[in-house]
Coordinates of C-alpha atoms in Angstrom, one line a residue:
M1 CA -2.7 -18.1 -14.5
S2 CA -2.4 -19.6 -11.1
A3 CA -0.1 -18.2 -8.4
P4 CA 3.4 -19.4 -7.9
T5 CA 3.8 -22.1 -5.3
V6 CA 7.5 -22.7 -5.2
G7 CA 10.1 -20.2 -3.7
P8 CA 9.5 -16.8 -2.1
V9 CA 6.9 -14.6 -3.6
T10 CA 8.2 -11.5 -5.3
V11 CA 6.5 -8.2 -6.3
D12 CA 6.7 -9.4 -9.9
D13 CA 4.6 -12.4 -9.0
V14 CA 2.0 -10.1 -7.4
M15 CA 1.9 -7.8 -10.5
T16 CA 2.0 -10.3 -13.3
T17 CA -0.1 -13.2 -12.0
S18 CA -3.3 -11.6 -13.3
P19 CA -4.0 -8.4 -15.3
V20 CA -6.6 -7.6 -12.6
V21 CA -6.0 -7.9 -8.8
P22 CA -9.4 -8.4 -7.2
V23 CA -9.8 -6.0 -4.3
V24 CA -12.2 -7.9 -2.0
V25 CA -14.2 -6.9 1.1
I26 CA -15.2 -10.0 3.0
E27 CA -18.3 -9.6 5.3
D28 CA -18.7 -13.2 6.2
V29 CA -15.6 -15.3 6.6
A30 CA -17.4 -18.4 5.4
D31 CA -17.4 -16.8 1.9
A32 CA -13.6 -16.4 1.7
V33 CA -12.6 -19.9 0.5
P34 CA -15.4 -20.4 -2.1
L35 CA -14.8 -16.9 -3.4
A36 CA -11.1 -17.5 -3.8
G37 CA -11.8 -20.8 -5.5
A38 CA -14.2 -19.2 -8.0
L39 CA -11.6 -16.6 -8.9
L40 CA -8.9 -19.3 -9.3
R41 CA -11.2 -21.3 -11.6
G42 CA -11.7 -18.2 -13.7
G43 CA -8.0 -17.8 -14.2
V44 CA -7.3 -15.1 -11.6
G45 CA -4.6 -16.5 -9.2
V46 CA -4.2 -13.4 -6.9
I47 CA -6.5 -11.8 -4.4
E48 CA -6.2 -8.7 -2.2
I49 CA -8.4 -9.2 0.8
T50 CA -8.9 -5.9 2.5
L51 CA -8.9 -5.3 6.3
R52 CA -12.0 -3.0 6.1
T53 CA -14.1 -5.6 8.0
P54 CA -13.5 -7.7 11.1
A55 CA -13.6 -10.8 8.9
G56 CA -10.6 -9.7 6.8
L57 CA -7.7 -11.3 8.8
E58 CA -9.5 -14.6 9.3
A59 CA -10.4 -14.6 5.6
I60 CA -6.8 -14.2 4.7
R61 CA -5.9 -17.0 7.1
R62 CA -8.4 -19.4 5.6
V63 CA -7.5 -18.7 2.0
A64 CA -3.8 -19.0 2.7
A65 CA -4.4 -22.4 4.4
E66 CA -7.1 -23.9 2.1
V67 CA -6.5 -22.4 -1.4
P68 CA -2.7 -23.0 -1.7
D69 CA -2.6 -22.0 -5.4
M70 CA -4.0 -18.6 -4.7
L71 CA -1.6 -15.7 -4.0
V72 CA -3.4 -13.9 -1.1
G73 CA -2.5 -10.5 0.1
A74 CA -3.7 -8.0 2.7
G75 CA -5.1 -4.7 1.5
T76 CA -6.1 -1.5 3.2
V77 CA -3.2 -2.0 5.7
V78 CA -3.0 1.3 7.6
T79 CA -1.1 0.5 10.8
A80 CA 2.1 -1.3 11.9
D81 CA 0.0 -3.7 14.0
Q82 CA -2.0 -4.7 10.9
V83 CA 1.3 -5.4 9.1
T84 CA 2.3 -7.9 11.7
A85 CA -1.2 -9.5 12.0
S86 CA -1.5 -9.8 8.2
V87 CA 1.8 -11.6 7.8
E88 CA 1.0 -13.9 10.8
A89 CA -2.3 -14.7 9.1
G90 CA -0.5 -15.9 6.0
A91 CA -0.6 -12.8 3.7
S92 CA 2.0 -13.2 0.9
F93 CA 2.0 -9.5 0.1
L94 CA 0.8 -6.2 1.6
V95 CA -1.1 -3.3 0.0
T96 CA -1.4 0.1 1.7
P97 CA -3.5 3.1 0.5
G98 CA -0.8 5.5 1.4
S99 CA 2.8 5.5 2.7
P100 CA 3.3 7.4 6.0
P101 CA 6.8 6.8 7.3
R102 CA 6.0 4.5 10.3
L103 CA 3.7 2.4 8.3
L104 CA 6.2 2.2 5.5
D105 CA 9.0 1.2 7.9
A106 CA 6.9 -1.6 9.3
A107 CA 5.8 -2.9 5.9
L108 CA 9.3 -2.8 4.5
G109 CA 10.5 -4.8 7.5
A110 CA 7.8 -7.5 7.1
G111 CA 9.7 -9.6 4.7
V112 CA 6.9 -9.8 2.0
P113 CA 6.3 -7.8 -1.2
L114 CA 4.7 -4.4 -0.7
L115 CA 2.6 -2.3 -3.0
A116 CA 2.6 1.0 -1.1
G117 CA 0.1 3.6 -2.1
A118 CA 1.1 6.8 -3.9
G119 CA -1.1 9.5 -5.5
T120 CA 1.4 12.2 -6.4
V121 CA 4.8 12.4 -8.1
T122 CA 6.4 13.4 -4.8
E123 CA 5.0 10.3 -3.1
M124 CA 6.1 8.1 -6.0
M125 CA 9.7 9.6 -5.8
T126 CA 9.7 9.2 -2.0
L127 CA 8.9 5.5 -2.3
A128 CA 11.5 5.1 -5.0
E129 CA 14.1 6.6 -2.6
R130 CA 13.2 3.7 -0.3
G131 CA 13.9 1.2 -3.0
L132 CA 10.4 0.6 -4.2
T133 CA 10.0 0.7 -7.9
A134 CA 6.5 -1.0 -7.9
M135 CA 3.6 0.7 -6.1
K136 CA -0.1 1.2 -5.9
F137 CA -1.5 4.3 -7.7
F138 CA -4.4 5.3 -5.5
P139 CA -7.1 6.6 -5.9
A140 CA -6.5 6.2 -9.6
E141 CA -9.4 7.9 -11.2
P142 CA -9.7 10.8 -8.8
S143 CA -5.9 11.3 -9.0
G144 CA -5.8 11.8 -12.7
G145 CA -6.2 8.4 -14.1
R146 CA -4.6 6.9 -17.1
D147 CA -3.4 10.2 -18.5
Y148 CA -1.6 11.0 -15.2
L149 CA 0.3 7.8 -15.3
A150 CA 1.2 8.3 -18.9
A151 CA 2.7 11.7 -18.0
V152 CA 4.6 10.3 -15.0
A153 CA 6.3 7.8 -17.2
G154 CA 8.3 10.6 -18.8
P155 CA 10.4 11.6 -15.7
L156 CA 9.9 8.3 -13.9
P157 CA 10.2 5.6 -16.6
H158 CA 11.6 3.0 -14.1
L159 CA 8.4 2.9 -11.9
R160 CA 5.6 0.4 -12.3
F161 CA 2.1 0.8 -11.0
C162 CA -1.0 -1.1 -9.9
P163 CA -3.7 1.6 -10.4
T164 CA -6.7 1.1 -8.1
G165 CA -9.8 3.1 -7.4
G166 CA -12.7 3.7 -9.8
I167 CA -11.4 1.4 -12.5
T168 CA -14.0 -0.5 -14.5
P169 CA -13.9 -3.3 -17.0
T170 CA -14.1 -0.6 -19.7
S171 CA -11.3 1.6 -18.4
A172 CA -9.0 -1.3 -17.3
P173 CA -7.6 -2.0 -20.8
T174 CA -6.6 1.7 -21.3
Y175 CA -4.5 1.4 -18.1
L176 CA -3.0 -2.0 -19.1
A177 CA -1.9 -0.6 -22.4
L178 CA 0.6 1.6 -20.6
P179 CA 4.1 -0.1 -20.3
S180 CA 4.2 1.0 -16.6
V181 CA 1.0 -0.8 -15.7
P182 CA 1.3 -4.6 -15.4
C183 CA -2.0 -4.9 -13.5
V184 CA -4.9 -2.9 -12.1
G185 CA -6.9 -3.4 -8.9
G186 CA -10.6 -3.9 -9.3
S187 CA -13.6 -4.6 -7.1
W188 CA -16.0 -5.5 -9.9
L189 CA -15.0 -9.2 -9.9
T190 CA -16.8 -9.9 -6.7
P191 CA -20.2 -8.1 -6.7
K192 CA -21.7 -7.9 -3.2
D193 CA -25.0 -9.5 -4.2
A194 CA -23.4 -12.4 -5.9
V195 CA -21.1 -13.1 -2.9
R196 CA -24.0 -12.7 -0.4
E197 CA -26.1 -15.2 -2.4
G198 CA -23.2 -17.6 -3.0
R199 CA -23.4 -17.3 -6.8
W200 CA -19.8 -18.3 -7.4
D201 CA -20.5 -19.0 -11.1
V202 CA -20.9 -15.2 -11.5
V203 CA -17.6 -14.5 -9.8
E204 CA -15.9 -17.2 -11.9
G205 CA -17.3 -15.7 -15.1
L206 CA -16.2 -12.2 -14.2
A207 CA -12.7 -13.5 -13.3
R208 CA -12.5 -15.2 -16.7
Q209 CA -13.3 -12.0 -18.4
A210 CA -10.7 -10.1 -16.3
A211 CA -8.0 -12.7 -17.0
A212 CA -8.5 -12.0 -20.7
L213 CA -7.9 -8.3 -20.4
R214 CA -4.2 -8.4 -21.0
P215 CA -3.6 -6.4 -24.2

């Protein structure tokens, strides 16, 4: 499914465009557009480009400008300045690994959908108090994995999650089978060697497999 191109982007768009949100680290900004194109051809219309490298912001800018059917977000957003810079670069959504108050205030004021990170029930409830019912569960596997989220659904049935961290093509379907999990975050769609060597057919094939994971 391709990303929505009409009207404002919602958190539902972010969480339902693809069963897997690729979590991408761009080392060379020249790779950003062909990588996004390969994902899109494979049926994955959303990408989270992390700010873990100096190329991250420019990669977001180029994908937003040159791949209009791709819903591009900024990941690993950890400061208020990064919130501002990401939105200015064209990010349609923000993803944070955690949710300290000042970062959360800045992200909520940015005017774009937010998947704030939570790893405990208290953090999840704190985000819900701020009006967020969709969030990132991170780091998913070290924090208790699929069984943890299944247990959380008892007292917090209104919350939805994008689990990220340690998820594989094998474990992804077990998460996606939970009613509270519309999507997972995964880094396996863009192997470093394939990206470095420009083997976009590999990325396209992995995207195609990921797009078919919806149970």
